[in-house]
Coordinates of C-alpha atoms in Angstrom, one line a residue:
M1 CA -27.8 5.9 1.5
A2 CA -30.3 5.2 3.9
T3 CA -32.6 2.3 2.7
L4 CA -36.0 0.6 4.1
R5 CA -33.9 -2.0 5.2
D6 CA -31.9 0.4 7.8
L7 CA -35.7 0.6 9.2
G8 CA -36.0 -3.0 9.9
L9 CA -37.5 -4.3 6.4
S10 CA -36.5 -7.5 4.1
E11 CA -35.3 -6.7 1.0
Y12 CA -39.0 -8.5 -0.1
E13 CA -40.5 -6.0 2.3
A14 CA -38.7 -2.7 1.0
R15 CA -39.2 -4.1 -2.5
S16 CA -43.1 -4.6 -2.0
Y17 CA -43.5 -1.5 -0.2
R18 CA -42.0 1.1 -2.5
A19 CA -43.9 -1.1 -5.5
L20 CA -47.2 -0.5 -4.0
L21 CA -46.0 2.9 -3.2
R22 CA -46.0 3.4 -7.5
L23 CA -48.9 0.7 -8.2
G24 CA -51.7 2.1 -6.1
P25 CA -54.0 -0.5 -4.8
A26 CA -52.9 -3.7 -6.3
T27 CA -53.7 -7.5 -6.6
A28 CA -50.8 -10.1 -5.0
K29 CA -50.6 -11.4 -8.5
E30 CA -49.7 -7.7 -9.5
L31 CA -47.7 -6.8 -6.7
S32 CA -45.6 -10.2 -7.2
R33 CA -44.8 -8.8 -11.0
A34 CA -44.1 -5.4 -10.2
S35 CA -41.9 -5.8 -7.5
D36 CA -40.3 -9.6 -8.4
V37 CA -41.3 -10.8 -5.1
P38 CA -42.1 -14.9 -5.7
M39 CA -45.8 -15.6 -5.5
G40 CA -45.1 -18.2 -3.4
R41 CA -44.2 -15.6 -0.5
V42 CA -45.6 -12.2 -1.2
Y43 CA -48.9 -13.4 1.0
D44 CA -46.4 -13.9 3.6
V45 CA -44.3 -10.5 3.2
L46 CA -48.2 -8.5 2.8
N47 CA -49.2 -9.7 5.9
G48 CA -45.6 -8.5 7.8
L49 CA -46.4 -5.2 5.8
E50 CA -49.6 -5.0 7.2
Q51 CA -48.7 -5.8 11.2
L52 CA -46.0 -3.1 10.8
G53 CA -48.8 -0.9 9.3
L54 CA -47.4 -0.1 5.8
V55 CA -50.3 -1.9 4.3
R56 CA -53.7 -1.8 3.8
S57 CA -56.0 -3.9 2.1
Q58 CA -59.7 -4.0 0.5
A59 CA -61.1 -8.0 1.9
S60 CA -64.0 -6.8 0.1
S61 CA -62.7 -7.2 -3.1
R62 CA -62.4 -10.2 -5.2
P63 CA -59.7 -10.5 -5.9
K64 CA -58.0 -9.1 -2.4
K65 CA -56.1 -5.6 -3.2
Y66 CA -53.9 -4.0 -1.4
V67 CA -51.9 0.1 -1.1
G68 CA -49.3 1.2 0.4
V69 CA -49.6 4.1 3.6
E70 CA -48.3 7.2 3.0
P71 CA -44.7 7.2 3.0
E72 CA -44.4 10.2 5.9
T73 CA -47.1 8.4 7.9
G74 CA -45.0 4.3 7.2
L75 CA -42.0 6.0 7.9
E76 CA -42.9 7.6 11.1
R77 CA -44.5 4.3 12.2
L78 CA -41.1 2.4 11.3
L79 CA -38.9 4.8 13.3
N80 CA -41.9 4.4 16.3
D81 CA -41.2 1.0 16.3
K82 CA -37.0 1.3 15.9
K83 CA -37.5 3.4 19.3
T84 CA -40.0 1.4 21.0
E85 CA -37.4 -1.7 19.8
L86 CA -34.5 0.2 21.3
E87 CA -36.0 1.6 24.3
R88 CA -37.0 -2.3 25.4
K89 CA -32.9 -3.4 24.7
A90 CA -31.9 -0.8 26.7
R91 CA -33.9 -2.3 30.1
Q92 CA -32.7 -5.0 28.9
Y93 CA -29.9 -4.1 29.3
E94 CA -29.5 -1.9 32.8
S95 CA -31.1 -5.3 34.4
I96 CA -28.3 -7.3 32.7
V97 CA -25.7 -4.8 34.6
S98 CA -27.5 -4.4 37.5
E99 CA -27.7 -8.0 38.3
L100 CA -23.7 -8.3 36.9
S101 CA -22.9 -5.7 39.3
T102 CA -24.3 -7.2 42.2
E103 CA -22.6 -10.5 41.3
L104 CA -19.2 -9.3 40.4
D105 CA -19.3 -7.2 43.3
A106 CA -19.7 -9.7 45.7
H107 CA -16.5 -11.4 44.8
R108 CA -14.6 -8.6 44.6
P109 CA -11.7 -8.4 48.0
T110 CA -11.3 -5.3 49.8
D111 CA -8.2 -5.8 52.0
E112 CA -6.0 -6.2 49.4
Q113 CA -3.4 -3.0 48.7
F114 CA -3.1 -1.9 45.2
W115 CA -2.7 1.7 43.7
T116 CA -2.6 2.8 40.6
A117 CA -2.1 6.6 39.3
A118 CA -3.5 8.7 36.0
V119 CA -1.4 11.6 35.3
G120 CA -2.5 14.9 33.1
P121 CA -5.8 16.9 34.0
E122 CA -8.2 14.7 31.4
D123 CA -7.2 11.1 32.9
S124 CA -6.8 12.3 36.5
A125 CA -10.6 13.6 36.1
E126 CA -11.5 10.7 34.7
L127 CA -10.0 8.5 37.5
L128 CA -11.7 10.5 40.0
V129 CA -14.9 10.4 38.5
E130 CA -14.7 6.4 38.1
R131 CA -13.5 6.0 41.5
L132 CA -16.1 8.1 43.1
A133 CA -19.3 6.0 41.1
A134 CA -17.7 2.7 43.1
A135 CA -18.7 4.1 46.7
D136 CA -20.9 1.7 48.3
Q137 CA -21.0 3.4 52.0
R138 CA -19.5 6.2 52.7
L139 CA -17.8 8.9 50.3
V140 CA -15.5 11.9 52.0
M141 CA -14.5 14.8 49.6
V142 CA -12.0 17.1 50.4
I143 CA -10.8 19.5 48.2
G144 CA -8.5 22.2 48.5
T145 CA -6.6 25.0 46.3
P146 CA -8.3 25.1 42.7
S147 CA -6.2 24.0 39.7
P148 CA -6.4 26.0 36.5
Q149 CA -5.6 22.9 34.6
F150 CA -8.8 21.0 35.0
D151 CA -12.1 22.7 33.2
I152 CA -13.2 23.0 36.7
G153 CA -17.5 24.0 35.6
R154 CA -17.2 20.2 33.3
V155 CA -15.3 18.4 36.4
S156 CA -17.2 19.9 38.6
Q157 CA -20.8 19.0 37.1
Q158 CA -19.6 15.4 36.6
V159 CA -18.9 15.3 40.3
V160 CA -22.6 16.6 41.2
D161 CA -23.6 14.1 39.4
R162 CA -21.4 11.3 40.7
L163 CA -22.5 12.2 43.8
D164 CA -26.6 12.8 43.3
E165 CA -26.2 8.6 42.0
A166 CA -24.5 8.0 44.9
L167 CA -26.9 9.4 47.3
D168 CA -29.5 7.7 45.4
R169 CA -27.8 4.2 46.2
G170 CA -27.6 5.0 50.0
V171 CA -24.2 6.1 50.0
E172 CA -23.7 8.3 52.8
V173 CA -21.6 11.7 51.4
S174 CA -18.9 14.2 53.3
L175 CA -18.0 17.0 51.5
L176 CA -14.9 19.5 53.0
L177 CA -14.3 22.6 50.7
S178 CA -11.5 25.6 50.9
P179 CA -13.0 29.3 50.7
D180 CA -10.9 29.1 47.4
L181 CA -12.5 26.4 45.8
V182 CA -16.2 27.7 46.9
D183 CA -15.6 31.3 44.6
F184 CA -13.9 29.1 41.7
V185 CA -16.9 27.1 40.8
P186 CA -19.2 28.7 38.2
E187 CA -22.6 29.3 40.0
T188 CA -24.5 27.4 37.6
V189 CA -22.9 24.1 39.2
W190 CA -24.0 25.5 43.0
D191 CA -27.3 26.0 41.1
D192 CA -26.9 22.2 40.2
Y193 CA -25.9 21.5 43.4
H194 CA -28.7 23.0 45.5
G195 CA -31.1 21.5 43.7
R196 CA -30.0 17.4 44.0
L197 CA -27.6 17.0 46.9
V198 CA -28.2 19.6 49.8
T199 CA -32.2 18.4 50.7
D200 CA -30.6 14.9 51.2
D201 CA -30.3 13.9 54.9
A202 CA -26.9 11.9 53.6
F203 CA -25.5 14.8 52.2
E204 CA -23.2 17.4 54.8
A205 CA -20.9 20.0 53.1
R206 CA -18.8 22.2 55.3
V207 CA -16.0 24.8 54.8
D208 CA -12.7 25.5 56.3
D209 CA -9.5 27.9 55.8
A210 CA -7.3 25.5 56.9
V211 CA -8.1 22.8 54.2
S212 CA -5.3 23.0 51.2
G213 CA -4.7 20.0 49.5
S214 CA -7.1 17.4 48.2
F215 CA -8.1 14.2 48.7
H216 CA -11.1 11.4 48.4
L217 CA -12.1 8.3 50.6
I218 CA -14.1 6.0 49.5
D219 CA -16.0 3.4 51.7
D220 CA -12.5 3.8 54.2
V221 CA -10.9 1.8 52.2
E222 CA -9.7 3.3 48.9
V223 CA -8.3 7.4 48.8
C224 CA -7.7 9.2 45.9
I225 CA -5.2 11.6 45.9
D226 CA -4.3 14.8 44.2
V227 CA -0.5 15.0 43.1
P228 CA 0.4 18.9 42.2
N229 CA 2.7 19.9 40.1
P230 CA 6.6 19.8 41.6
L231 CA 7.6 23.1 39.2
D232 CA 3.8 24.9 39.5
P233 CA 2.0 23.9 43.0
T234 CA -1.5 25.3 41.7
Q235 CA -1.7 22.8 39.0
A236 CA -2.4 19.7 39.0
F237 CA -0.1 16.7 38.0
A238 CA -1.6 13.2 38.7
L239 CA -4.2 11.7 41.1
I240 CA -3.2 8.4 42.5
A241 CA -6.3 5.8 43.3
L242 CA -4.4 4.0 46.6
T243 CA -6.4 0.8 47.9
D244 CA -5.4 0.4 51.6
P245 CA -8.0 0.0 54.5
E246 CA -4.5 1.3 57.4
F247 CA -4.0 4.2 55.1
A248 CA -7.7 5.0 54.8
S249 CA -8.5 4.8 58.5
N250 CA -5.2 7.3 59.2
L251 CA -6.9 10.0 56.8
R252 CA -10.0 9.4 58.0
T253 CA -9.0 10.3 61.6
T254 CA -7.1 13.3 60.3
F255 CA -10.4 14.3 58.5
D256 CA -12.5 13.9 61.3
E257 CA -10.5 16.2 62.8
Q258 CA -10.9 18.7 60.4
W259 CA -14.5 18.7 60.5
T260 CA -15.7 19.5 63.6
D261 CA -13.7 22.7 62.7
A262 CA -15.3 23.2 60.1
E263 CA -18.1 25.6 59.8
P264 CA -21.3 24.8 57.8
L265 CA -21.3 25.8 54.0
S266 CA -24.0 28.3 53.1
L267 CA -24.2 29.6 49.7

């Protein structure tokens, strides 16, 4: 059951506000009796309610009288205060995350070999989106035959989101696609692609008939490789994320050759 305390009021404040709504204009003494708030606390409580915009006072009367603001107005003020507080906390947390990201990233080695894998379409898509978000300098995506196992619309939208964020960070993005994939992606995703990516000078997309498999290069040190199902090559089986600068460099050479022969993507 919802209570005024859920919106930040103390027990005494909640009882006093409810009592004033029942009583109408009342003195502090009358309010203390009606709300069971001790007389020694009631003035502090009333001052707090006035600051929250839940109580108005009549200073000219002797003794001073108080009245509760209408519930619709009072609750709206409490709601706006909570929204403002949440926005402030969100900005504070964003600042903390930004500071910690810089600090933690400075201690991350880039020349150590490491690999991990995700099996199945959902986990594979989640790992891919995670690794795309890790790019700091350059991001290369080569995507061939689409897999019916993926929700291509949802995954493509997540990819566009990560690419847009990467461009905002100053990452150079190269996208090489097969014609099959271009035809398979929903028009709504391409609309978003045009609106958010194409106009950025650090972004370029090309298409090539020779593209079959899929892999992604992150900062020329990490490679994400799509692994097809051995029983049905048209379906995705897993995604391997491999940190290996030497292997990534060799793959980059292969990509550069294919990129030179590719045609600019036009929709």
